[in-house]
CSV table of N, CA and C in Angstrom, one decimal:
chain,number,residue,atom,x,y,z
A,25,UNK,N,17.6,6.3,-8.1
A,25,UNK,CA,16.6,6.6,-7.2
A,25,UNK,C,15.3,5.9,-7.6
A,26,UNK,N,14.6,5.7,-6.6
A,26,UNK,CA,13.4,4.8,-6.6
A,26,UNK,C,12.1,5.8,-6.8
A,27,UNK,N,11.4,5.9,-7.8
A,27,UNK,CA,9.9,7.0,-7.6
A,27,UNK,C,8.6,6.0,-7.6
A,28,UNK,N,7.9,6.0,-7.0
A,28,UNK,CA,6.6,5.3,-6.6
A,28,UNK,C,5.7,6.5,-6.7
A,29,UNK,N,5.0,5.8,-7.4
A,29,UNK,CA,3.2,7.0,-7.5
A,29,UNK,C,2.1,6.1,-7.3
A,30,UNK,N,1.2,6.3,-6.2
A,30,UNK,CA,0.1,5.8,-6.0
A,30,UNK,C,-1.5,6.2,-6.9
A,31,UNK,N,-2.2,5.7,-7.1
A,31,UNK,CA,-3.5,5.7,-7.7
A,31,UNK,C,-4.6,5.0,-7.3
A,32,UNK,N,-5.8,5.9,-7.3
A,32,UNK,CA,-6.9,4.8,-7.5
A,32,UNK,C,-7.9,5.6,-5.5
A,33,UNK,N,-7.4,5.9,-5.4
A,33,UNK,CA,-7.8,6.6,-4.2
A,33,UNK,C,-9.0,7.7,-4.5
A,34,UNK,N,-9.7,7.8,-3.7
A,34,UNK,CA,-11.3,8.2,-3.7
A,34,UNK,C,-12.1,8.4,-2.3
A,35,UNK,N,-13.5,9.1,-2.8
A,35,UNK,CA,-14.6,8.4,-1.4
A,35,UNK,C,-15.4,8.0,-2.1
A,36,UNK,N,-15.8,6.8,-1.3
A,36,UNK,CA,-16.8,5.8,-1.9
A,36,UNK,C,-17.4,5.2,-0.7
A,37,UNK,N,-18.6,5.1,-0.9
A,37,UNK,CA,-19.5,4.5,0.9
A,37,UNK,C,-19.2,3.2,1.6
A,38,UNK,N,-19.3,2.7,2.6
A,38,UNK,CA,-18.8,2.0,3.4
A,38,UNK,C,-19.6,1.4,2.8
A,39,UNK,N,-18.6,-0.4,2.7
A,39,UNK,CA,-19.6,-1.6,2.2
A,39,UNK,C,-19.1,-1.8,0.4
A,40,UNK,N,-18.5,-0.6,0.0
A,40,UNK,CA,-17.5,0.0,-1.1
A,40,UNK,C,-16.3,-0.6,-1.7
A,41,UNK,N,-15.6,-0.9,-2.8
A,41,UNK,CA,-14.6,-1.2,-3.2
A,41,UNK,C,-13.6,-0.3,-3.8
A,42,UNK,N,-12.3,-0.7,-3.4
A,42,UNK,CA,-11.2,0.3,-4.9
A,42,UNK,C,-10.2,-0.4,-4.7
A,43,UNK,N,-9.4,0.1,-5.9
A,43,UNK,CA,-8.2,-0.8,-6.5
A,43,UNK,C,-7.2,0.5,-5.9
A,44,UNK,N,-6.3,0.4,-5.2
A,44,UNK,CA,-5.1,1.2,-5.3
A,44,UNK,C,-3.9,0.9,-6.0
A,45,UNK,N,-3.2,1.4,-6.9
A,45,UNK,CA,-2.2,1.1,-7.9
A,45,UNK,C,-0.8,1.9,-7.2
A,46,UNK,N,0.0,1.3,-7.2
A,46,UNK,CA,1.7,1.6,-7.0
A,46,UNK,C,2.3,1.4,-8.1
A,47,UNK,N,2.9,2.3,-9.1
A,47,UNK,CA,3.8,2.4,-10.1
A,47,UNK,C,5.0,2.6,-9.9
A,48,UNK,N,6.2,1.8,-10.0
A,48,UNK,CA,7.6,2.1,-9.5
A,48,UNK,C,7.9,2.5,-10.5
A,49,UNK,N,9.2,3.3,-10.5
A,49,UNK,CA,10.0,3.3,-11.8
A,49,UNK,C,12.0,4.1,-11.0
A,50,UNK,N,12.4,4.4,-11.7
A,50,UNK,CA,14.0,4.6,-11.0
A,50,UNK,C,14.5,3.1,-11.4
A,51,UNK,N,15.7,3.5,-10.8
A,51,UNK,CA,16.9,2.3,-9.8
A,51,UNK,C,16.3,1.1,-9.1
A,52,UNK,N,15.4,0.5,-9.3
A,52,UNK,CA,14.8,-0.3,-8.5
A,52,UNK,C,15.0,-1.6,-9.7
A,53,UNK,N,15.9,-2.4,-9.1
A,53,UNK,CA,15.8,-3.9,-9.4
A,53,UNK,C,15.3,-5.0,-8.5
A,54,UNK,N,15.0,-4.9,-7.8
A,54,UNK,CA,15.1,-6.0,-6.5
A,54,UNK,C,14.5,-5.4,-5.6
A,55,UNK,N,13.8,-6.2,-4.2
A,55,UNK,CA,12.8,-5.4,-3.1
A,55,UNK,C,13.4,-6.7,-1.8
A,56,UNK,N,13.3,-6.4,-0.8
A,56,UNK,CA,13.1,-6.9,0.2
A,56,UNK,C,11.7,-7.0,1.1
A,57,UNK,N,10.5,-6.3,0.5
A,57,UNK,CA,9.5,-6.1,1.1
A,57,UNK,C,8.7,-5.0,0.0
A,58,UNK,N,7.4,-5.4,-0.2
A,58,UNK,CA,6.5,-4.0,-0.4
A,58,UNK,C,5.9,-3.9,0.4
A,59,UNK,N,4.8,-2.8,0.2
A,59,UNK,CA,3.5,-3.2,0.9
A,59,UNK,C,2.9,-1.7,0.6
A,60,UNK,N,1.7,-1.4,1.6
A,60,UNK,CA,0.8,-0.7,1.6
A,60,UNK,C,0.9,0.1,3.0
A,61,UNK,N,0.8,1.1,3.7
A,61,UNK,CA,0.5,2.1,4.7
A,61,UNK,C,-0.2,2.5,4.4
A,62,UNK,N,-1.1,2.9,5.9
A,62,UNK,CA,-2.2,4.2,5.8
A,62,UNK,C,-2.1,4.9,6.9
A,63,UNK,N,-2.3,5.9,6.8
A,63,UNK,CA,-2.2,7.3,8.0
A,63,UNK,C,-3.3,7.9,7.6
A,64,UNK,N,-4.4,7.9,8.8
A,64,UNK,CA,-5.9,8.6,9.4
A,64,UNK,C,-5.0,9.7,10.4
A,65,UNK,N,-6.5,10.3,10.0
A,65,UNK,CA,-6.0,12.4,10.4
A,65,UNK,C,-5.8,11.5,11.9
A,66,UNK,N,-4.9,12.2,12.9
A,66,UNK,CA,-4.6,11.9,14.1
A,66,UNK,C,-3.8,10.9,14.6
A,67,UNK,N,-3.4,9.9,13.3
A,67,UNK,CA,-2.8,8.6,13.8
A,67,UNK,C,-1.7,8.4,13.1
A,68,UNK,N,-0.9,8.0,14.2
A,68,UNK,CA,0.4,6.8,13.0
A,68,UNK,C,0.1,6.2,12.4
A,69,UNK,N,0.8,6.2,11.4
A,69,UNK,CA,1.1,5.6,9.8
A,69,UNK,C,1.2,3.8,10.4
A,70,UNK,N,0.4,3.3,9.8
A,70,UNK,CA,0.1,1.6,10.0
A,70,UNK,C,0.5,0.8,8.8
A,71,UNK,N,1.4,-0.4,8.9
A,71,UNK,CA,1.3,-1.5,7.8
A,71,UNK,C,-0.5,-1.8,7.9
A,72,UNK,N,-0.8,-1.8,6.4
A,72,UNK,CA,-1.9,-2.3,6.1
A,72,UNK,C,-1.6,-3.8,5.5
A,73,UNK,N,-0.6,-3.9,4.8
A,73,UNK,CA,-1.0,-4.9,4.2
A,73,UNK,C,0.8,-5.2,3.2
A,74,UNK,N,1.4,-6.1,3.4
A,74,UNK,CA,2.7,-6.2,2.9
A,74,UNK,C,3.1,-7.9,2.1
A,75,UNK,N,4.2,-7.8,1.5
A,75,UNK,CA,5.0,-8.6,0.8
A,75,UNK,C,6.5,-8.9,1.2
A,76,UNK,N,6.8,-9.5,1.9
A,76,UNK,CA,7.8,-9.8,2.2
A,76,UNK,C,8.7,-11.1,2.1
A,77,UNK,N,10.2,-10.5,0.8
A,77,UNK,CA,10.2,-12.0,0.4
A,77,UNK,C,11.0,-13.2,1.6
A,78,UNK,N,10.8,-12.8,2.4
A,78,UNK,CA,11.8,-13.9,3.4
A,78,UNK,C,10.4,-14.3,4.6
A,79,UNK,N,9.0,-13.6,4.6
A,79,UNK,CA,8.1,-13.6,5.8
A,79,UNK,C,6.5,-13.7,4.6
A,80,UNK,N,7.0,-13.4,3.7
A,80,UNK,CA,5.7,-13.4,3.1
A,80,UNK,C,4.4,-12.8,3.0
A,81,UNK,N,3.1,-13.1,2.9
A,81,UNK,CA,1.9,-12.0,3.3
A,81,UNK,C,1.8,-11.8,4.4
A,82,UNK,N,1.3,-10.5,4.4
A,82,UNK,CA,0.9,-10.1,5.9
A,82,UNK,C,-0.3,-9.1,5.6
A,83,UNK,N,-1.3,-9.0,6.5
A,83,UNK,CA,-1.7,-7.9,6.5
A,83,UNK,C,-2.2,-7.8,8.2
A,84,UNK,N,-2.7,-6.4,8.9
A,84,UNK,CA,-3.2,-5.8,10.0
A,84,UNK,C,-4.6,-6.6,9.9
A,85,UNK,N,-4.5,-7.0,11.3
A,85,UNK,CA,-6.0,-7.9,11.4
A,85,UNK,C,-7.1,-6.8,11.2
A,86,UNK,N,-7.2,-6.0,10.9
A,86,UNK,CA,-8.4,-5.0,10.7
A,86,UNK,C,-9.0,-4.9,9.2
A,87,UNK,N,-8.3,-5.8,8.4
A,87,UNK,CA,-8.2,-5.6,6.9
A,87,UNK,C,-8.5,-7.5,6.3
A,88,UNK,N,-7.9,-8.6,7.3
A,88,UNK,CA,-8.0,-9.4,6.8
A,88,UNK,C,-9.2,-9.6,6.6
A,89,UNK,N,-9.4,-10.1,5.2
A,89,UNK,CA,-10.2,-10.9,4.5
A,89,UNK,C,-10.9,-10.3,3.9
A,90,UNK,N,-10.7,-8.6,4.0
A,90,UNK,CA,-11.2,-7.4,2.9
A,90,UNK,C,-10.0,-7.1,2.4
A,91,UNK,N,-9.4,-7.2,2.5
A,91,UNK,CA,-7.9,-6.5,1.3
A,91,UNK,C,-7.2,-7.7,0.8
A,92,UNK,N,-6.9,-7.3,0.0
A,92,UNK,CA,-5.7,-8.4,-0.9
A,92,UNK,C,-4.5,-7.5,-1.4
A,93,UNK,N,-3.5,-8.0,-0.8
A,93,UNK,CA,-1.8,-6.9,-1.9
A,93,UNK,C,-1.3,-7.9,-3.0
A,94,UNK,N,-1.0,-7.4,-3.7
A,94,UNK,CA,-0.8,-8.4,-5.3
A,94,UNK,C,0.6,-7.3,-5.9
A,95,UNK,N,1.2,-7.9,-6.3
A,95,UNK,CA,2.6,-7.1,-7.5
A,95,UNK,C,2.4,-7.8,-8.2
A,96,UNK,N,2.5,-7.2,-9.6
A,96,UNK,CA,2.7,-7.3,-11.1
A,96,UNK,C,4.3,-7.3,-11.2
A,97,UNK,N,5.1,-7.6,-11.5
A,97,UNK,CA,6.6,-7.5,-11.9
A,97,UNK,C,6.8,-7.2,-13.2
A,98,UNK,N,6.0,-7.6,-14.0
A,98,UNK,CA,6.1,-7.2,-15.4
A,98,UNK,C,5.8,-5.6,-15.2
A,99,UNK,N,5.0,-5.0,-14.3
A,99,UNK,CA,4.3,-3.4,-15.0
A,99,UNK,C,5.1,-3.0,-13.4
A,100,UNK,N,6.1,-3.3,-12.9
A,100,UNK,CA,6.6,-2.7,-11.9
A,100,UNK,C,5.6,-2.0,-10.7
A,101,UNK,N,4.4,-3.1,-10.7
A,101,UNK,CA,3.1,-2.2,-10.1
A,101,UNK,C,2.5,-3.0,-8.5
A,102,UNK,N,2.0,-2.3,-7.7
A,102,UNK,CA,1.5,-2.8,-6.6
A,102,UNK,C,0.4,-2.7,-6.8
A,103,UNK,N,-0.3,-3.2,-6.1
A,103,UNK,CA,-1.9,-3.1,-6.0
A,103,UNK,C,-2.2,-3.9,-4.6
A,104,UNK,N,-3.7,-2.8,-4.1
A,104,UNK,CA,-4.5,-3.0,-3.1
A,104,UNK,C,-5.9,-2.9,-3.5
A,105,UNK,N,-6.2,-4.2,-3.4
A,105,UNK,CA,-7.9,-4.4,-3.5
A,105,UNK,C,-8.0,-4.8,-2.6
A,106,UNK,N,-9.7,-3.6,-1.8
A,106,UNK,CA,-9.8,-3.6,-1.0
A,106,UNK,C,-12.0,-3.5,-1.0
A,107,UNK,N,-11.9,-4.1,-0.4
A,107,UNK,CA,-13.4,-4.6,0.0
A,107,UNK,C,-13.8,-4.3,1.0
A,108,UNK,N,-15.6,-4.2,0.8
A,108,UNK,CA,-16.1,-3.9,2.7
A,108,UNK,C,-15.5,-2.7,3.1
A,109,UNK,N,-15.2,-1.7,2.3
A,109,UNK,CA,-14.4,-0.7,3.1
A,109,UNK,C,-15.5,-0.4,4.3
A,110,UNK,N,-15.1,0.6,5.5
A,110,UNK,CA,-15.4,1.1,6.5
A,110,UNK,C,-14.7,2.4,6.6
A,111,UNK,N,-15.5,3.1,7.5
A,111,UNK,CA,-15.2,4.2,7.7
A,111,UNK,C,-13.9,4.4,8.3
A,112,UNK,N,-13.7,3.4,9.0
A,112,UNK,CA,-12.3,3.7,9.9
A,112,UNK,C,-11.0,3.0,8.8
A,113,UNK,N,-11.2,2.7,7.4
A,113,UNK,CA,-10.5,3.0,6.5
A,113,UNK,C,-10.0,3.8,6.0
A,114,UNK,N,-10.7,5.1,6.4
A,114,UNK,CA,-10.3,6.2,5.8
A,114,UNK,C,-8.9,6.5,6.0
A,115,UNK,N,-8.7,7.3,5.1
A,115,UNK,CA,-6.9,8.0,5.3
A,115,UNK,C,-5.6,8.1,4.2
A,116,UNK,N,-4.8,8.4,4.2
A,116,UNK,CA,-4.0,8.2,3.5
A,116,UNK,C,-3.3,7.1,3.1
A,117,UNK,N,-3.0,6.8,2.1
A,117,UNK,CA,-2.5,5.5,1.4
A,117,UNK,C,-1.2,5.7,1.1
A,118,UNK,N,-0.2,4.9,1.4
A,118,UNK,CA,1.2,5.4,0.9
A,118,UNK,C,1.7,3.6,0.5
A,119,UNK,N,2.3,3.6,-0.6
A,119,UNK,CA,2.9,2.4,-0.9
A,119,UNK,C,4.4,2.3,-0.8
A,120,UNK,N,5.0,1.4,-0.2
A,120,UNK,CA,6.2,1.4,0.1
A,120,UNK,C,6.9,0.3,-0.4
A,121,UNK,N,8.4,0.2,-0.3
A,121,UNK,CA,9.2,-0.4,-1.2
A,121,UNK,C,10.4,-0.7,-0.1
A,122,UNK,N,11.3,-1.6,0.7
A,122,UNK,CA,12.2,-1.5,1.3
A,122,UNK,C,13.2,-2.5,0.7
A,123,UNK,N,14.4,-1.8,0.0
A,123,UNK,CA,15.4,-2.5,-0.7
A,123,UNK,C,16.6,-2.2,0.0
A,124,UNK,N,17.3,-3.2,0.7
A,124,UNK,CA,18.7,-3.0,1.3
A,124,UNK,C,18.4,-2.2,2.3
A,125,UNK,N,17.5,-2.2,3.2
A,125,UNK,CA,17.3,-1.6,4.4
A,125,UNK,C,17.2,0.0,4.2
A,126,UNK,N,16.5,0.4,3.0
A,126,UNK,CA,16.2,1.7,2.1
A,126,UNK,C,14.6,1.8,2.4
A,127,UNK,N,13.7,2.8,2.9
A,127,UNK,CA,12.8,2.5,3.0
A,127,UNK,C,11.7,3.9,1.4
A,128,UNK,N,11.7,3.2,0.3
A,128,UNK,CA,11.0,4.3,-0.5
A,128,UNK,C,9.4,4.2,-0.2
A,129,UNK,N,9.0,5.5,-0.3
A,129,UNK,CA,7.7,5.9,-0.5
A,129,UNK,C,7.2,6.9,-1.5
A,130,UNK,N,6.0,6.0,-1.8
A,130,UNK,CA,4.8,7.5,-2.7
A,130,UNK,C,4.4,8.4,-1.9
A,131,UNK,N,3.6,9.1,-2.7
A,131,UNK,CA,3.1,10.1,-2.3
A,131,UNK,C,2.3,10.2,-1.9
A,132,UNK,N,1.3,9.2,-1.8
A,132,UNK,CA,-0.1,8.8,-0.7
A,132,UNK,C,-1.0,9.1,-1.6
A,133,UNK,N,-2.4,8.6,-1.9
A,133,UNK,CA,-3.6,8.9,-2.1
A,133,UNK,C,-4.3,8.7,-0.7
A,134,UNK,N,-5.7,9.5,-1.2
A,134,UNK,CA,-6.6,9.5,0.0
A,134,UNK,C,-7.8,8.6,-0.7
A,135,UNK,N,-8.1,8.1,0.7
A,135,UNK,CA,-9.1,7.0,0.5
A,135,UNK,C,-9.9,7.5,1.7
A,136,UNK,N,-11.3,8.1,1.0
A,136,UNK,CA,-12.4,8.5,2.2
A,136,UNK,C,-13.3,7.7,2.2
A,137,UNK,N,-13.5,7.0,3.4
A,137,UNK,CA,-15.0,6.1,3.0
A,137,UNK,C,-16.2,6.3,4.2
A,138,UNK,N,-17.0,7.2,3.7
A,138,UNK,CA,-18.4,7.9,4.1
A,138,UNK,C,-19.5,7.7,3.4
A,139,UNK,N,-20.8,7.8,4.2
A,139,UNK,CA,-22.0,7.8,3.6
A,139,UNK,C,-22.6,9.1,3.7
């Protein structure tokens, strides 16, 4: 089994930065995809920002050119730096992992960004 823990989630004021961290550990050798979700009170759960090894980077036009997704392979780790936050940032953070058409998830941090 695959366990993913997210980190690094906060409120911090618009205009704001943070690092969000994905820690895998389990049964996980190999990925077909990572990436990043977020779910705002009221809304479906959105790709923020992904890794895909057959499609490559991606992120939601609402993010480009304030977010970056990066994986470490050595520390089994994801990461989201994210810049310029905005309010309409806010929400829960979930990092995800799809291996063999398996879709794993953490357990979300919250990321509020208010002044």
């Amino acid at each position: 089994q695959v366990h993913l823990v997210e980190s690094g989630g906060g409120l911090v004021q618009p205009g704001g930065s943070l690092r969000l961290s994905c820690v895998a550990s389990g049964s996980i050798f190999s990925y077909n995809a990572v990436g990043w979700y977020r779910q705002a009170p009221g809304k479906q759960r959105e790709l923020v920002a992904g890794i895909d090894v057959a499609a490559g980077t991606n992120y939601v036009d609402s993010v480009k050119g304030r977010f970056t997704i990066s994986r470490d392979k050595s520390k089994n780790a994801i990461y989201l730096q994210m810049s310029g936050l905005k309010p309409d940032d806010t929400g829960v953070y979930y990092c995800n992992v799809k291996w063999r058409r398996i879709d794993y998830w953490g357990q979300g941090t919250q990321v509020t960004v208010s002044s």
